[in-house]
Amino acid sequence: MRACTKCGALVSLTPDGVATCCCVGGPAMTAPNNPTPDPITDADIDMLLRLLTDKLPPWSESPSTFYALIERVRQQTATIASLTAERDAAREELSKRIEYPIISRVELVRQIKAAASNSHADIGKQLQSYFSSLLSEAYRSNKLLSERIAVLEGENGKLRSIISESASACGAYVSPECSIEFMSELPKEIALVTRRARSLEDK
């Protein structure tokens, strides 16, 4: 199967490897479900935005880039889910540390001996300082995870908006919060709406 460069519809290959779409006999190219699409760059995203500004559906000018955009959103959504799970687990661990400081018996004995070696040391303050450093590291790690998730969610929001506006350009409404499962069907939906519009124009 190949995706038409004009309307994005999936077209079957003939035995000699040729794929011709019924829309205007347009040539077809790599299918959108290619498991290893070329990575999309910031320049690609800028190009898609320029096409939208010029009222040109991105998939008609650069379908491979548009499909790579969908794949990038798909991958980043999975990354966000993974990082969010990691952050939530870290938060749960952090709450446990606050209530019940987690420290091995060997490490506890070592800390007590280290504090006791100083005749003027307050063992309680020494241990409190040690536990504070543990919590500080946990907080820092959690903060970094939250920042990473925020960056990804921000970029994903921008990319989803491009996809939504691209679909709207041919009359297919897709909200920026649309599901990843639906995104995989988006090229087919775009092709269907485009064909319907053309059939109405012919009438």
PDB file of C-alpha atoms in Angstrom:
ATOM      1  CA  MET A   1       0.000   0.000   0.000  1.00  0.00           C
ATOM      2  CA  ARG A   2       1.035   3.585  -0.668  1.00  0.00           C
ATOM      3  CA  ALA A   3      -0.437   6.956   0.328  1.00  0.00           C
ATOM      4  CA  CYS A   4      -1.457   9.297  -2.491  1.00  0.00           C
ATOM      5  CA  THR A   5       0.528  12.543  -2.531  1.00  0.00           C
ATOM      6  CA  LYS A   6      -2.638  14.436  -3.498  1.00  0.00           C
ATOM      7  CA  CYS A   7      -5.318  13.261  -1.074  1.00  0.00           C
ATOM      8  CA  GLY A   8      -3.539  10.887   1.292  1.00  0.00           C
ATOM      9  CA  ALA A   9      -5.716   7.898   0.416  1.00  0.00           C
ATOM     10  CA  LEU A  10      -4.114   4.456   0.685  1.00  0.00           C
ATOM     11  CA  VAL A  11      -3.663   2.918  -2.758  1.00  0.00           C
ATOM     12  CA  SER A  12      -2.885  -0.716  -3.611  1.00  0.00           C
ATOM     13  CA  LEU A  13       0.197  -1.484  -5.665  1.00  0.00           C
ATOM     14  CA  THR A  14      -0.104  -3.177  -9.049  1.00  0.00           C
ATOM     15  CA  PRO A  15       2.066  -6.262  -9.755  1.00  0.00           C
ATOM     16  CA  ASP A  16       4.660  -4.013 -11.426  1.00  0.00           C
ATOM     17  CA  GLY A  17       4.892  -1.804  -8.344  1.00  0.00           C
ATOM     18  CA  VAL A  18       2.848   1.137  -9.623  1.00  0.00           C
ATOM     19  CA  ALA A  19       0.246   2.876  -7.443  1.00  0.00           C
ATOM     20  CA  THR A  20      -2.205   5.331  -9.016  1.00  0.00           C
ATOM     21  CA  CYS A  21      -4.942   7.088  -7.050  1.00  0.00           C
ATOM     22  CA  CYS A  22      -8.419   7.688  -8.463  1.00  0.00           C
ATOM     23  CA  CYS A  23      -8.499  11.323  -7.247  1.00  0.00           C
ATOM     24  CA  VAL A  24      -6.605  12.773 -10.247  1.00  0.00           C
ATOM     25  CA  GLY A  25      -4.309   9.944 -11.150  1.00  0.00           C
ATOM     26  CA  GLY A  26      -1.801  11.270  -8.649  1.00  0.00           C
ATOM     27  CA  PRO A  27       1.294   9.206  -7.863  1.00  0.00           C
ATOM     28  CA  ALA A  28       1.504   7.516  -4.486  1.00  0.00           C
ATOM     29  CA  MET A  29       4.335   7.349  -2.033  1.00  0.00           C
ATOM     30  CA  THR A  30       5.376   5.663   1.212  1.00  0.00           C
ATOM     31  CA  ALA A  31       2.388   4.571   3.276  1.00  0.00           C
ATOM     32  CA  PRO A  32       1.669   6.446   6.539  1.00  0.00           C
ATOM     33  CA  ASN A  33       1.874   3.272   8.602  1.00  0.00           C
ATOM     34  CA  ASN A  34       5.568   2.859   7.786  1.00  0.00           C
ATOM     35  CA  PRO A  35       6.983   1.471  11.076  1.00  0.00           C
ATOM     36  CA  THR A  36      10.205   3.514  10.753  1.00  0.00           C
ATOM     37  CA  PRO A  37       9.307   6.999   9.460  1.00  0.00           C
ATOM     38  CA  ASP A  38      11.994   9.643   9.154  1.00  0.00           C
ATOM     39  CA  PRO A  39      12.151  11.768  12.312  1.00  0.00           C
ATOM     40  CA  ILE A  40      10.367  15.106  11.993  1.00  0.00           C
ATOM     41  CA  THR A  41      12.382  18.265  12.647  1.00  0.00           C
ATOM     42  CA  ASP A  42      11.497  21.757  13.839  1.00  0.00           C
ATOM     43  CA  ALA A  43      11.980  22.915  10.246  1.00  0.00           C
ATOM     44  CA  ASP A  44       9.352  20.372   9.135  1.00  0.00           C
ATOM     45  CA  ILE A  45       6.915  21.718  11.732  1.00  0.00           C
ATOM     46  CA  ASP A  46       7.538  25.295  10.555  1.00  0.00           C
ATOM     47  CA  MET A  47       6.875  24.166   6.995  1.00  0.00           C
ATOM     48  CA  LEU A  48       3.555  22.588   8.005  1.00  0.00           C
ATOM     49  CA  LEU A  49       2.562  25.778   9.820  1.00  0.00           C
ATOM     50  CA  ARG A  50       3.393  27.854   6.710  1.00  0.00           C
ATOM     51  CA  LEU A  51       1.230  25.574   4.591  1.00  0.00           C
ATOM     52  CA  LEU A  52      -1.664  26.026   7.000  1.00  0.00           C
ATOM     53  CA  THR A  53      -1.188  29.807   6.920  1.00  0.00           C
ATOM     54  CA  ASP A  54      -1.413  29.635   3.131  1.00  0.00           C
ATOM     55  CA  LYS A  55      -4.593  27.528   3.462  1.00  0.00           C
ATOM     56  CA  LEU A  56      -2.892  24.494   1.932  1.00  0.00           C
ATOM     57  CA  PRO A  57      -3.572  21.065   3.520  1.00  0.00           C
ATOM     58  CA  PRO A  58      -0.127  19.835   4.694  1.00  0.00           C
ATOM     59  CA  TRP A  59      -0.747  16.261   3.583  1.00  0.00           C
ATOM     60  CA  SER A  60      -1.256  17.393  -0.017  1.00  0.00           C
ATOM     61  CA  GLU A  61       2.168  19.074  -0.205  1.00  0.00           C
ATOM     62  CA  SER A  62       4.181  16.844   2.107  1.00  0.00           C
ATOM     63  CA  PRO A  63       2.249  13.735   3.181  1.00  0.00           C
ATOM     64  CA  SER A  64       5.309  11.903   4.537  1.00  0.00           C
ATOM     65  CA  THR A  65       6.085  14.845   6.842  1.00  0.00           C
ATOM     66  CA  PHE A  66       2.472  15.019   7.987  1.00  0.00           C
ATOM     67  CA  TYR A  67       2.398  11.309   8.801  1.00  0.00           C
ATOM     68  CA  ALA A  68       5.752  11.637  10.600  1.00  0.00           C
ATOM     69  CA  LEU A  69       4.129  14.383  12.679  1.00  0.00           C
ATOM     70  CA  ILE A  70       1.335  12.018  13.718  1.00  0.00           C
ATOM     71  CA  GLU A  71       3.928   9.367  14.597  1.00  0.00           C
ATOM     72  CA  ARG A  72       5.894  11.875  16.686  1.00  0.00           C
ATOM     73  CA  VAL A  73       2.774  12.795  18.677  1.00  0.00           C
ATOM     74  CA  ARG A  74       2.077   9.105  19.152  1.00  0.00           C
ATOM     75  CA  GLN A  75       5.592   8.406  20.454  1.00  0.00           C
ATOM     76  CA  GLN A  76       5.690  11.475  22.702  1.00  0.00           C
ATOM     77  CA  THR A  77       2.317  10.592  24.205  1.00  0.00           C
ATOM     78  CA  ALA A  78       3.744   7.193  25.166  1.00  0.00           C
ATOM     79  CA  THR A  79       6.822   8.913  26.641  1.00  0.00           C
ATOM     80  CA  ILE A  80       4.636  11.289  28.656  1.00  0.00           C
ATOM     81  CA  ALA A  81       2.636   8.345  30.024  1.00  0.00           C
ATOM     82  CA  SER A  82       5.859   6.573  31.028  1.00  0.00           C
ATOM     83  CA  LEU A  83       7.353   9.665  32.689  1.00  0.00           C
ATOM     84  CA  THR A  84       4.089  10.432  34.465  1.00  0.00           C
ATOM     85  CA  ALA A  85       4.008   6.910  35.908  1.00  0.00           C
ATOM     86  CA  GLU A  86       7.640   7.313  37.012  1.00  0.00           C
ATOM     87  CA  ARG A  87       6.875  10.681  38.607  1.00  0.00           C
ATOM     88  CA  ASP A  88       3.791   9.370  40.422  1.00  0.00           C
ATOM     89  CA  ALA A  89       5.794   6.436  41.778  1.00  0.00           C
ATOM     90  CA  ALA A  90       8.515   8.854  42.908  1.00  0.00           C
ATOM     91  CA  ARG A  91       5.929  11.042  44.637  1.00  0.00           C
ATOM     92  CA  GLU A  92       4.506   8.040  46.458  1.00  0.00           C
ATOM     93  CA  GLU A  93       8.011   7.025  47.534  1.00  0.00           C
ATOM     94  CA  LEU A  94       8.666  10.586  48.663  1.00  0.00           C
ATOM     95  CA  SER A  95       5.545  10.673  50.828  1.00  0.00           C
ATOM     96  CA  LYS A  96       6.648   7.419  52.463  1.00  0.00           C
ATOM     97  CA  ARG A  97      10.085   8.854  53.170  1.00  0.00           C
ATOM     98  CA  ILE A  98       8.540  11.883  54.839  1.00  0.00           C
ATOM     99  CA  GLU A  99       6.426   9.714  57.136  1.00  0.00           C
ATOM    100  CA  TYR A 100       8.811   6.788  57.581  1.00  0.00           C
ATOM    101  CA  PRO A 101      12.424   7.607  56.573  1.00  0.00           C
ATOM    102  CA  ILE A 102      13.785   4.667  54.588  1.00  0.00           C
ATOM    103  CA  ILE A 103      17.349   3.772  55.526  1.00  0.00           C
ATOM    104  CA  SER A 104      19.160   0.464  55.855  1.00  0.00           C
ATOM    105  CA  ARG A 105      20.237  -0.773  59.286  1.00  0.00           C
ATOM    106  CA  VAL A 106      23.895  -0.746  58.181  1.00  0.00           C
ATOM    107  CA  GLU A 107      23.685   2.837  56.958  1.00  0.00           C
ATOM    108  CA  LEU A 108      21.880   3.935  60.140  1.00  0.00           C
ATOM    109  CA  VAL A 109      24.612   2.425  62.328  1.00  0.00           C
ATOM    110  CA  ARG A 110      27.283   4.090  60.170  1.00  0.00           C
ATOM    111  CA  GLN A 111      25.613   7.485  60.524  1.00  0.00           C
ATOM    112  CA  ILE A 112      25.293   7.112  64.313  1.00  0.00           C
ATOM    113  CA  LYS A 113      28.970   6.104  64.630  1.00  0.00           C
ATOM    114  CA  ALA A 114      30.017   9.017  62.427  1.00  0.00           C
ATOM    115  CA  ALA A 115      28.033  11.447  64.594  1.00  0.00           C
ATOM    116  CA  ALA A 116      29.257   9.883  67.854  1.00  0.00           C
ATOM    117  CA  SER A 117      32.899  10.183  66.780  1.00  0.00           C
ATOM    118  CA  ASN A 118      32.596  13.937  67.340  1.00  0.00           C
ATOM    119  CA  SER A 119      32.352  14.499  71.092  1.00  0.00           C
ATOM    120  CA  HIS A 120      30.546  17.794  70.563  1.00  0.00           C
ATOM    121  CA  ALA A 121      28.092  16.472  67.954  1.00  0.00           C
ATOM    122  CA  ASP A 122      24.363  16.206  68.468  1.00  0.00           C
ATOM    123  CA  ILE A 123      23.480  12.773  67.017  1.00  0.00           C
ATOM    124  CA  GLY A 124      19.863  13.822  66.509  1.00  0.00           C
ATOM    125  CA  LYS A 125      20.875  16.868  64.426  1.00  0.00           C
ATOM    126  CA  GLN A 126      23.379  14.827  62.432  1.00  0.00           C
ATOM    127  CA  LEU A 127      20.754  12.263  61.480  1.00  0.00           C
ATOM    128  CA  GLN A 128      18.172  14.977  60.762  1.00  0.00           C
ATOM    129  CA  SER A 129      20.659  16.578  58.373  1.00  0.00           C
ATOM    130  CA  TYR A 130      21.234  13.226  56.655  1.00  0.00           C
ATOM    131  CA  PHE A 131      17.509  12.552  56.218  1.00  0.00           C
ATOM    132  CA  SER A 132      17.027  16.100  54.916  1.00  0.00           C
ATOM    133  CA  SER A 133      19.645  15.477  52.233  1.00  0.00           C
ATOM    134  CA  LEU A 134      17.804  12.296  51.188  1.00  0.00           C
ATOM    135  CA  LEU A 135      14.534  14.201  50.889  1.00  0.00           C
ATOM    136  CA  SER A 136      16.209  17.073  49.065  1.00  0.00           C
ATOM    137  CA  GLU A 137      17.516  14.686  46.386  1.00  0.00           C
ATOM    138  CA  ALA A 138      14.092  13.067  46.050  1.00  0.00           C
ATOM    139  CA  TYR A 139      12.436  16.474  45.650  1.00  0.00           C
ATOM    140  CA  ARG A 140      15.006  17.507  43.030  1.00  0.00           C
ATOM    141  CA  SER A 141      14.509  14.313  41.029  1.00  0.00           C
ATOM    142  CA  ASN A 142      10.743  14.745  41.182  1.00  0.00           C
ATOM    143  CA  LYS A 143      10.991  18.380  40.068  1.00  0.00           C
ATOM    144  CA  LEU A 144      13.133  17.423  37.059  1.00  0.00           C
ATOM    145  CA  LEU A 145      10.585  14.789  36.028  1.00  0.00           C
ATOM    146  CA  SER A 146       7.729  17.282  36.313  1.00  0.00           C
ATOM    147  CA  GLU A 147       9.644  19.818  34.201  1.00  0.00           C
ATOM    148  CA  ARG A 148      10.376  17.212  31.514  1.00  0.00           C
ATOM    149  CA  ILE A 149       6.705  16.197  31.392  1.00  0.00           C
ATOM    150  CA  ALA A 150       5.627  19.846  31.133  1.00  0.00           C
ATOM    151  CA  VAL A 151       7.955  20.410  28.146  1.00  0.00           C
ATOM    152  CA  LEU A 152       6.668  17.317  26.334  1.00  0.00           C
ATOM    153  CA  GLU A 153       3.037  18.163  27.043  1.00  0.00           C
ATOM    154  CA  GLY A 154       3.607  21.687  25.724  1.00  0.00           C
ATOM    155  CA  GLU A 155       5.138  20.437  22.489  1.00  0.00           C
ATOM    156  CA  ASN A 156       2.500  17.750  22.095  1.00  0.00           C
ATOM    157  CA  GLY A 157      -0.212  20.381  22.472  1.00  0.00           C
ATOM    158  CA  LYS A 158       1.357  22.394  19.652  1.00  0.00           C
ATOM    159  CA  LEU A 159       1.668  19.340  17.382  1.00  0.00           C
ATOM    160  CA  ARG A 160      -1.899  18.214  18.099  1.00  0.00           C
ATOM    161  CA  SER A 161      -3.113  21.698  17.155  1.00  0.00           C
ATOM    162  CA  ILE A 162      -1.344  21.385  13.790  1.00  0.00           C
ATOM    163  CA  ILE A 163      -3.045  18.041  13.205  1.00  0.00           C
ATOM    164  CA  SER A 164      -6.418  19.466  14.221  1.00  0.00           C
ATOM    165  CA  GLU A 165      -6.053  22.514  11.975  1.00  0.00           C
ATOM    166  CA  SER A 166      -4.840  20.310   9.119  1.00  0.00           C
ATOM    167  CA  ALA A 167      -7.956  18.165   9.361  1.00  0.00           C
ATOM    168  CA  SER A 168     -10.169  21.259   9.600  1.00  0.00           C
ATOM    169  CA  ALA A 169      -8.624  22.565   6.378  1.00  0.00           C
ATOM    170  CA  CYS A 170     -10.660  19.968   4.466  1.00  0.00           C
ATOM    171  CA  GLY A 171     -13.685  19.984   6.744  1.00  0.00           C
ATOM    172  CA  ALA A 172     -12.754  17.072   9.028  1.00  0.00           C
ATOM    173  CA  TYR A 173     -12.950  18.299  12.633  1.00  0.00           C
ATOM    174  CA  VAL A 174     -10.433  16.862  15.087  1.00  0.00           C
ATOM    175  CA  SER A 175     -10.007  18.380  18.540  1.00  0.00           C
ATOM    176  CA  PRO A 176      -6.464  18.970  19.869  1.00  0.00           C
ATOM    177  CA  GLU A 177      -7.258  16.438  22.605  1.00  0.00           C
ATOM    178  CA  CYS A 178      -8.154  13.700  20.105  1.00  0.00           C
ATOM    179  CA  SER A 179      -6.995  10.222  21.006  1.00  0.00           C
ATOM    180  CA  ILE A 180      -3.878   8.645  19.567  1.00  0.00           C
ATOM    181  CA  GLU A 181      -6.023   5.753  18.320  1.00  0.00           C
ATOM    182  CA  PHE A 182      -8.085   8.191  16.272  1.00  0.00           C
ATOM    183  CA  MET A 183      -4.971   9.878  14.914  1.00  0.00           C
ATOM    184  CA  SER A 184      -3.910   6.635  13.288  1.00  0.00           C
ATOM    185  CA  GLU A 185      -7.157   6.755  11.299  1.00  0.00           C
ATOM    186  CA  LEU A 186      -6.819  10.456  10.454  1.00  0.00           C
ATOM    187  CA  PRO A 187      -5.202  10.047   6.990  1.00  0.00           C
ATOM    188  CA  LYS A 188      -8.093   7.817   5.913  1.00  0.00           C
ATOM    189  CA  GLU A 189     -10.620  10.315   7.326  1.00  0.00           C
ATOM    190  CA  ILE A 190      -8.937  13.176   5.473  1.00  0.00           C
ATOM    191  CA  ALA A 191      -8.933  11.207   2.225  1.00  0.00           C
ATOM    192  CA  LEU A 192     -12.632  10.337   2.661  1.00  0.00           C
ATOM    193  CA  VAL A 193     -13.683  13.949   3.317  1.00  0.00           C
ATOM    194  CA  THR A 194     -11.550  15.165   0.398  1.00  0.00           C
ATOM    195  CA  ARG A 195     -13.156  12.666  -1.979  1.00  0.00           C
ATOM    196  CA  ARG A 196     -16.645  13.654  -0.795  1.00  0.00           C
ATOM    197  CA  ALA A 197     -15.878  17.334  -1.358  1.00  0.00           C
ATOM    198  CA  ARG A 198     -14.618  16.637  -4.868  1.00  0.00           C
ATOM    199  CA  SER A 199     -17.677  14.543  -5.744  1.00  0.00           C
ATOM    200  CA  LEU A 200     -19.938  17.406  -4.630  1.00  0.00           C
ATOM    201  CA  GLU A 201     -17.927  19.843  -6.754  1.00  0.00           C
ATOM    202  CA  ASP A 202     -18.354  17.575  -9.790  1.00  0.00           C
ATOM    203  CA  LYS A 203     -22.132  17.607  -9.296  1.00  0.00           C
TER     204      LYS A 203
END
